[in-house]
Coordinates of C-alpha atoms and ligand atoms in Angstrom, one line a residue:
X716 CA 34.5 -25.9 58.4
X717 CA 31.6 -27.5 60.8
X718 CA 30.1 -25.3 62.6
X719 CA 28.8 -26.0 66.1
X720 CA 25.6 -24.4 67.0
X721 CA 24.1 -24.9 70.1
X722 CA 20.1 -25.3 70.2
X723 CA 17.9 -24.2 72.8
X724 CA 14.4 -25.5 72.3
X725 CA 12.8 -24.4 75.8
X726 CA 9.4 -25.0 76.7
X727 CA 5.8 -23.7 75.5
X728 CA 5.6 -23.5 72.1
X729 CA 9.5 -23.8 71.6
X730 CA 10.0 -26.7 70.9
X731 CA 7.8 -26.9 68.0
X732 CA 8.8 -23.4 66.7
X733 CA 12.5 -25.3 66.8
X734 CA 11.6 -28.6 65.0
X735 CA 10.1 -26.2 62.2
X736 CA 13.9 -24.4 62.2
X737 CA 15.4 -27.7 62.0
X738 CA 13.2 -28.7 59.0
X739 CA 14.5 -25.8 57.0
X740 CA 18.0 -26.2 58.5
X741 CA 18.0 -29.5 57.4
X742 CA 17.1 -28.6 53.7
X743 CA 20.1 -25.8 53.6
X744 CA 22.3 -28.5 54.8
X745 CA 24.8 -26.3 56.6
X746 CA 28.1 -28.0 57.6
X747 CA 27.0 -28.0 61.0
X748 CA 26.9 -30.3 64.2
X749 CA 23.5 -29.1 66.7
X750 CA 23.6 -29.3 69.8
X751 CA 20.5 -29.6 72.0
X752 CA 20.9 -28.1 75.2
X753 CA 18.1 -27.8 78.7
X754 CA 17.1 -24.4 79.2
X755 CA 13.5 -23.2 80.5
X756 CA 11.1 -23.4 83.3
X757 CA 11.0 -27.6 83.6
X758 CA 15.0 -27.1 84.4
X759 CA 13.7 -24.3 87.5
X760 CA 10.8 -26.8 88.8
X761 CA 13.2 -29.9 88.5
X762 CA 16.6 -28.2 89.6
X763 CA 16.1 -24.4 91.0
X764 CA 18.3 -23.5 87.7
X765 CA 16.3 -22.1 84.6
X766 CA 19.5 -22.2 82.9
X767 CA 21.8 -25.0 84.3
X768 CA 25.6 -25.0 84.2
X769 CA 26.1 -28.0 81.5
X770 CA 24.1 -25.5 78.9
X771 CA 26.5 -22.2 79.5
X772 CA 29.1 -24.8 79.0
X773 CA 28.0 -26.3 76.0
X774 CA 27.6 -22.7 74.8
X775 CA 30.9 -21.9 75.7
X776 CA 32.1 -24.8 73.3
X777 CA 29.6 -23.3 70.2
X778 CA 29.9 -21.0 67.8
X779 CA 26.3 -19.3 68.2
X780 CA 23.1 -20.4 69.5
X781 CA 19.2 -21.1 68.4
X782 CA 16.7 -20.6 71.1
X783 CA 13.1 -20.9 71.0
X784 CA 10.9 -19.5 74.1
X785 CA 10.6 -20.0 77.5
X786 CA 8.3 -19.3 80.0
X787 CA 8.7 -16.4 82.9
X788 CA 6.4 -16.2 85.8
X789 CA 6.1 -13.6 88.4
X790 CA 8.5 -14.2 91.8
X791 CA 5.5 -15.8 94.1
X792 CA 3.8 -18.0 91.2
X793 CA 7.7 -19.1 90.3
X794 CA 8.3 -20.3 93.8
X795 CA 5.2 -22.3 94.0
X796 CA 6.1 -24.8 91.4
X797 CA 9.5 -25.6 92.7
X798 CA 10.3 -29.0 93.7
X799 CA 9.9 -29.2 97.3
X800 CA 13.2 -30.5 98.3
X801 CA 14.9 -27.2 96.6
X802 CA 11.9 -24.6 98.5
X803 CA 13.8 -22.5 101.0
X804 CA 16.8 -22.0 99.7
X805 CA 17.0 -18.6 98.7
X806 CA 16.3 -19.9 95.1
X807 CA 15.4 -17.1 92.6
X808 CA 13.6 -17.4 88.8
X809 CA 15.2 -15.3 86.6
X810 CA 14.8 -14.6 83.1
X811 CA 17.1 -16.8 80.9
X812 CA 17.7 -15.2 77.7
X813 CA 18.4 -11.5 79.6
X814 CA 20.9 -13.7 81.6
X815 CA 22.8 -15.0 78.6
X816 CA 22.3 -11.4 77.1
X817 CA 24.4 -10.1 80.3
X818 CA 26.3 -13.3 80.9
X819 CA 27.9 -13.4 76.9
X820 CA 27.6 -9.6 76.6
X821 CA 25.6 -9.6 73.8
X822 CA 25.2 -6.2 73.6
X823 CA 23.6 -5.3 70.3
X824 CA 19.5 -6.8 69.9
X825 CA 19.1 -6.4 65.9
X826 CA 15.0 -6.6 65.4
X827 CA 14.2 -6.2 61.6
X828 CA 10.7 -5.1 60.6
X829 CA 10.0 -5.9 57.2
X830 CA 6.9 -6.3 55.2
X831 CA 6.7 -8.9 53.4
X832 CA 5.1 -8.5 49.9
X833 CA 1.6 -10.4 49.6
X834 CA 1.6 -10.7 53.6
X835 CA -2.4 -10.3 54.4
X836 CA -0.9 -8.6 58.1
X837 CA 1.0 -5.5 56.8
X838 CA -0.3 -2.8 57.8
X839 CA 1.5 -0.9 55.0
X840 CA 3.3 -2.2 52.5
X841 CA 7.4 -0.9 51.8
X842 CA 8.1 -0.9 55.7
X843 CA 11.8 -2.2 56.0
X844 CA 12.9 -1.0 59.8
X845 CA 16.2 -2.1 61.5
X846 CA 16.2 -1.8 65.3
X847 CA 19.2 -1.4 67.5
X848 CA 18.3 -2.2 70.8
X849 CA 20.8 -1.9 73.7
X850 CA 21.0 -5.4 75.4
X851 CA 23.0 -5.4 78.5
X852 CA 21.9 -2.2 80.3
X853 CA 19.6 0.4 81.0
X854 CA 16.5 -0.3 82.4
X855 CA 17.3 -4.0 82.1
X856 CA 21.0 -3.5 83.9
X857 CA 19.4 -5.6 87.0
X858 CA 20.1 -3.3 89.8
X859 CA 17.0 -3.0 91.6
X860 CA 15.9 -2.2 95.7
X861 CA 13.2 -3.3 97.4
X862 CA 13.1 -2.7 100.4
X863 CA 15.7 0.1 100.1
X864 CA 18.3 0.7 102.7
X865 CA 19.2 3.3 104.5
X866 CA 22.9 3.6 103.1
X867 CA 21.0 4.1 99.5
X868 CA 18.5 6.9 101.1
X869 CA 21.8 8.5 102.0
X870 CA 22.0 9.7 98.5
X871 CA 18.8 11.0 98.3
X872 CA 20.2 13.9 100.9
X873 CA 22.2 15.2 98.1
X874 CA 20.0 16.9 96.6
X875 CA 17.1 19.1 97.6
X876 CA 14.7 17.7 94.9
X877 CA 15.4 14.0 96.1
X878 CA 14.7 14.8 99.7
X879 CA 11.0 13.9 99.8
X880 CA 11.9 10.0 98.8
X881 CA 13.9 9.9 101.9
X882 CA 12.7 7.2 104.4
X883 CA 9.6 6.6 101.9
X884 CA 7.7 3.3 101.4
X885 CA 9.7 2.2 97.4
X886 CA 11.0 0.9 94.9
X887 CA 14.0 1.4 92.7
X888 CA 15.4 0.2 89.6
X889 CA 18.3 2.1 88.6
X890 CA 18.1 2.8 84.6
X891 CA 22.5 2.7 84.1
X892 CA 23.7 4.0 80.5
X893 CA 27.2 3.8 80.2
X894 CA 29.4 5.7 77.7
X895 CA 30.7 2.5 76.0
X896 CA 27.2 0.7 76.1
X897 CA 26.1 3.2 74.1
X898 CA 29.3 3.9 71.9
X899 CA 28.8 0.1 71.1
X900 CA 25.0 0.0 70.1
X901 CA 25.3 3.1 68.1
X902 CA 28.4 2.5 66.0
X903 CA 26.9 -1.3 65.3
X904 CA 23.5 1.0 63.9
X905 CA 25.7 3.1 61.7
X906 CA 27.8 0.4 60.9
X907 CA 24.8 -1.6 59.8
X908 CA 23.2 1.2 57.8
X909 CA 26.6 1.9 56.3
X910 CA 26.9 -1.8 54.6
X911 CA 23.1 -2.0 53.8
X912 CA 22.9 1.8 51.8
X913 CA 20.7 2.8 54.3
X914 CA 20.2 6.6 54.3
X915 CA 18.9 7.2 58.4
X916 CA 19.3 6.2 61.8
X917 CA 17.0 7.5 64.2
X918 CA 18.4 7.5 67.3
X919 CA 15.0 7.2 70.2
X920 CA 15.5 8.0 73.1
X921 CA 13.7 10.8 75.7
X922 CA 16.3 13.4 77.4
X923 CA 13.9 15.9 77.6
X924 CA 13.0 14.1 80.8
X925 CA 15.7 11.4 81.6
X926 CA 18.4 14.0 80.7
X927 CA 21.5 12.4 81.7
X928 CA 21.0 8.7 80.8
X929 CA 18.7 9.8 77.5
X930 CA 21.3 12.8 77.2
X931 CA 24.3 11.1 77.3
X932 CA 22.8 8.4 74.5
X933 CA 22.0 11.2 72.6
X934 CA 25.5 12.7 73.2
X935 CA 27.6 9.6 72.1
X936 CA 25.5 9.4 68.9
X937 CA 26.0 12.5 67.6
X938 CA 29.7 11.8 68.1
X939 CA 29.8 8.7 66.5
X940 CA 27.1 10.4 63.5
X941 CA 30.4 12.7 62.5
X942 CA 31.7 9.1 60.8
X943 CA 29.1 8.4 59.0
X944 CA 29.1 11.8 57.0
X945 CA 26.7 10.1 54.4
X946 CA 24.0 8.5 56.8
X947 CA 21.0 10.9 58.0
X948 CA 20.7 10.8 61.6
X949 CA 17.3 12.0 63.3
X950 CA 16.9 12.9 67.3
X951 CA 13.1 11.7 68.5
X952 CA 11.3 11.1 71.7
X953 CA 10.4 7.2 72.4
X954 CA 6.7 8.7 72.9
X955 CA 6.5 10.4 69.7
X956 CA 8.4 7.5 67.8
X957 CA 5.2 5.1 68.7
X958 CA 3.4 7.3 67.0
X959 CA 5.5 8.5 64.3
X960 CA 5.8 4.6 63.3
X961 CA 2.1 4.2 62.6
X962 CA 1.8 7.3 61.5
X963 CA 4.4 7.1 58.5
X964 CA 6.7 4.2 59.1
X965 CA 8.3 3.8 55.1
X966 CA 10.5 6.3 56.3
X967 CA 12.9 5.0 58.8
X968 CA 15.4 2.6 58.1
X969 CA 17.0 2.2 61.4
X970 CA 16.3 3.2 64.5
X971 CA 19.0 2.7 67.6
X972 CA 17.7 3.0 71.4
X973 CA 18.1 1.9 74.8
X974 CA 17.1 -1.6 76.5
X975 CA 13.2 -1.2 77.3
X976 CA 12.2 1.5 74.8
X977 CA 13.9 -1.0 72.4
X978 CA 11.5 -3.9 74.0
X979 CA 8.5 -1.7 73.5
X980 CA 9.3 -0.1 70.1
X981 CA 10.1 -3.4 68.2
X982 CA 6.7 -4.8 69.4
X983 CA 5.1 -1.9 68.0
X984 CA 7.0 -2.5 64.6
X985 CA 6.1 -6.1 64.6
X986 CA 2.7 -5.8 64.5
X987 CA 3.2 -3.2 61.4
X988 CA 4.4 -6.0 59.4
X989 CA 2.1 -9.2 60.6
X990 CA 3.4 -9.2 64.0
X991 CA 4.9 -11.5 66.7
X992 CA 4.6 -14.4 63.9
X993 CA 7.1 -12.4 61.8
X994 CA 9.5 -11.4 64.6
X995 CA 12.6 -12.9 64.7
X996 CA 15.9 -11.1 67.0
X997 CA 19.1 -11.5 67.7
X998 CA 21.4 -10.8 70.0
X999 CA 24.9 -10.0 69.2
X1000 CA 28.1 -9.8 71.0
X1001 CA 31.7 -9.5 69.7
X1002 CA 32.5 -13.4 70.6
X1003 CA 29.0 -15.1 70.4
X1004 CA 25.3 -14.7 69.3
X1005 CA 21.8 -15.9 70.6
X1006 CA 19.5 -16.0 67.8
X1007 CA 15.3 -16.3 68.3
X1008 CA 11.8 -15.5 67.8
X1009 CA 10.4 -12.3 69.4
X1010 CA 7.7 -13.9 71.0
X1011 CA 7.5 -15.6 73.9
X1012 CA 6.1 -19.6 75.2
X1013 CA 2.6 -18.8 74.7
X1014 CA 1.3 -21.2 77.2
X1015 CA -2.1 -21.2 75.1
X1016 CA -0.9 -22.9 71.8
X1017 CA 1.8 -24.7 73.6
X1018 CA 1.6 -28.5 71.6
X1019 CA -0.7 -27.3 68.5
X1020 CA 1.8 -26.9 66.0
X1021 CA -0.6 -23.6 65.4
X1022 CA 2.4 -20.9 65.5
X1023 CA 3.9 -19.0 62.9
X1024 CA 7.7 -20.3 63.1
X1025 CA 8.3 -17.8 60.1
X1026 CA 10.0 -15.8 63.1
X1027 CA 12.1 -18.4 63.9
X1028 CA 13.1 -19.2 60.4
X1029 CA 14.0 -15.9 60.2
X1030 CA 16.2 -16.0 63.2
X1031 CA 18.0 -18.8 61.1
X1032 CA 18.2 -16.4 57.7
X1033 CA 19.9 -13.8 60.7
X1034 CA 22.3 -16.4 61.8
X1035 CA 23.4 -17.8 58.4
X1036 CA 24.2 -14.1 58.1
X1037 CA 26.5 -14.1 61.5
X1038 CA 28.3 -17.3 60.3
X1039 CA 28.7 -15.6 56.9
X1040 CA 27.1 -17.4 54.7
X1041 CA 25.3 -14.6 53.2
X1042 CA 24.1 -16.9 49.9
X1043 CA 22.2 -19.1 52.2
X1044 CA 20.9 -16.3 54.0
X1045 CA 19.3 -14.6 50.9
X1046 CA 18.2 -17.9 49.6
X1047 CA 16.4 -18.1 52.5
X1048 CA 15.1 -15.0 52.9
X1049 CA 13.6 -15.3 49.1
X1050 CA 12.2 -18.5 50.1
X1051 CA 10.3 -17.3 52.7
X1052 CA 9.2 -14.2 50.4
X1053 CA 8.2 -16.2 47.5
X1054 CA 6.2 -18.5 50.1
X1055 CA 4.2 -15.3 51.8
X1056 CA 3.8 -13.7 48.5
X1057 CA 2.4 -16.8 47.0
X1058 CA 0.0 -17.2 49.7
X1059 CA -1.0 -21.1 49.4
X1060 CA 0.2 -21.7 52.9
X1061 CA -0.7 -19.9 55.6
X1062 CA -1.0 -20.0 59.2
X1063 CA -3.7 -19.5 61.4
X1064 CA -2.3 -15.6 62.3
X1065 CA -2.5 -15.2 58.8
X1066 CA -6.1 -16.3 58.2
X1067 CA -4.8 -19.8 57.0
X1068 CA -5.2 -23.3 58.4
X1069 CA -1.6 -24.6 57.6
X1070 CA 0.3 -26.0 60.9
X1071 CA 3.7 -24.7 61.7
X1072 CA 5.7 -27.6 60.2
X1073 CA 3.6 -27.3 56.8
X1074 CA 4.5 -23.5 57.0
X1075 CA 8.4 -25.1 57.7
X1076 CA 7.8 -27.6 54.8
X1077 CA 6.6 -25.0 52.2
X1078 CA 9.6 -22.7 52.7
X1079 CA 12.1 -25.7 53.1
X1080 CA 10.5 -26.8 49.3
X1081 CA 10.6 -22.9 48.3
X1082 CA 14.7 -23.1 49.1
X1083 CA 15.0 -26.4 47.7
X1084 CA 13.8 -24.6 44.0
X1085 CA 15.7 -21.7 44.2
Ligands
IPM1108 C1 12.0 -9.8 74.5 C2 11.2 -10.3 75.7 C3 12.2 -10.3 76.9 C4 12.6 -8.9 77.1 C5 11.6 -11.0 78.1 C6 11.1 -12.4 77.8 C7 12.5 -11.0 79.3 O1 10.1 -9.5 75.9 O2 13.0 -10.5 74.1 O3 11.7 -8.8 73.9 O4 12.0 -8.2 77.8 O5 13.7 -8.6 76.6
MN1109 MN1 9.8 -7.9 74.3

């Protein structure tokens, strides 16, 4: 079978972090046709579209995707750098890849965390972390007010306590956990842990304060725990999570949470095993998948070839896995260990002088070996 995967260079630093993917794609030789597709901020300056029809529609015709980075900008700073012609028209920047998160449905974010051996960045060595972060809602579900009307204020006289927002000078952005968002994300945690002899999922979330949207999370996991008889599952708060991870991160193996507490929280477990470098996501949906590095365009080393693409190469390892082909995956993934552990190549986050296609090369070399 040929697969068809669709990729998604972008701008800043994703291109390169893409032509060091295809490097090591090229040495697994997958039976696969690529497809490059526009997607980033030229495509907003140029056509008022960060993420033009002709790419959903050649997504549409893929099996997954490979995306690199694009740059976001704040609402005033986006507007300045349209093309003139298009300035006017009501025409909004919007983040791409949380788009095509909603757009696909791509509901489960799978972040590992995993320290390599011989990696100079770990800040502890036997950290192997799994996080399950919900992709489609919460604080990321997109409903937002500014200014707000008075038809929402009306709800605000429902309650005693909500009376003294009423008529007030604000902002809202509604934090929405449904019941099945969370059904989803918890049962693809378990499920995870279940096939990978994992013995805990944390579930982190905070419902001694935001006690219905926390508190139904928390509700729908201890449901869904009752399936998973063998599988440890812990209750924490997102604050004392952050600390918890630094504090004695060997123990978790997964941890499952909402939207932006997922954002935060696999940032935090980066940086325990060599950081944004090391980072690689995906986001997964019952009919497609959207696999990339964690970090974003970084305008600074954009055309360098300075960047660790190990996070991208890793986001390949994660979608050989998707496709099933689990013997290229590990292949990979011992490539890329033997490479770290060995130590002769190294980027410049890791102390090294190598350039992101000799990191690419090594670990292409590495597979080639195995
Ligand atoms: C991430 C990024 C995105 C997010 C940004 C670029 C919108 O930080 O993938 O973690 O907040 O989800
Ligand atoms: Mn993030």
């Amino acid at each position: 079978m040929t697969y068809k995967i669709a990729v998604l260079p972008g701008d800043g630093v994703g291109p390169e972090v893409i032509e060091a993917a295809m490097i090591v794609l090229n040495e697994i030789a997958l039976n696969a046709e690529y497809i490059y597709g526009d997607i980033g901020w030229e495509f907003w300056r140029k056509e008022g579209n960060p993420l033009p029809e002709r790419t959903m529609e050649l997504m549409h015709q893929t099996d997954c995707a490979l995306f690199g980075a694009i740059t976001s900008k704040p609402k005033d700073e986006a507007q300045k750098e349209l093309a003139p012609e298009l300035r006017g028209k009501g025409l909004e920047y919007y983040s791409p890849i949380v788009k095509l998160r909603q757009l696909f449905d791509l509901y489960a974010n799978v972040r590992p965390a995993k320290a390599y051996p011989g990696n100079p960045l770990n800040y502890k060595d036997n950290i192997n972390i799994t996080i399950f972060r919900e992709n489609t809602e919460g604080l990321y579900s997109g409903v937002e007010y500014y200014p707000v009307s008075k038809e929402i204020d009306e709800v605000f006289k429902e309650n005693p306590r909500y009376k003294k927002f009423i008529g007030m000078d604000k902002a809202i952005s509604l934090r929405i956990i449904s019941r099945k968002g969370a059904e989803r994300i918890i049962r693809a945690a378990f499920e995870y842990a279940k096939n990978n002899n994992l013995r805990n999922v944390t579930v982190v979330e905070k419902p001694n304060v935001l006690r219905e949207t926390s508190g139904l999370f928390v509700r729908v996991a201890r449901e869904i725990h009752k399936e998973y008889p063998n599988i440890e599952m812990w209750e924490t708060n997102i604050d004392a999570q952050a600390m918890w991870l630094v504090k004695n991160p060997e123990k978790y193996d997964v941890l499952v949470t909402s939207n932006l507490f997922g954002d935060i929280i696999s940032d935090l477990a980066s940086q325990l095993v060599g950081g944004l470098g090391f980072a690689a996501a995906g986001n997964i949906g019952d009919n497609y998948a959207v696999f990339e590095p964690v970090h974003g365009s970084a305008p600074k080393y954009t055309g360098l070839y300075k960047v660790n693409p190990i996070a991208t190469i890793r986001a390949v390892r994660m979608m050989l896995d998707y496709l099933g082909e689990h013997e290229k995956a590990n292949r990979l993934e011992t490539a890329i260990e033997e490479v770290v552990k060995e130590g002769k190549v190294r980027t410049y986050d890791m102390g090294g002088d190598a350039s992101t296609l000799d990191m690419a090369k090594e670990i292409a070399k590495k597979y080639a070996e195995l």
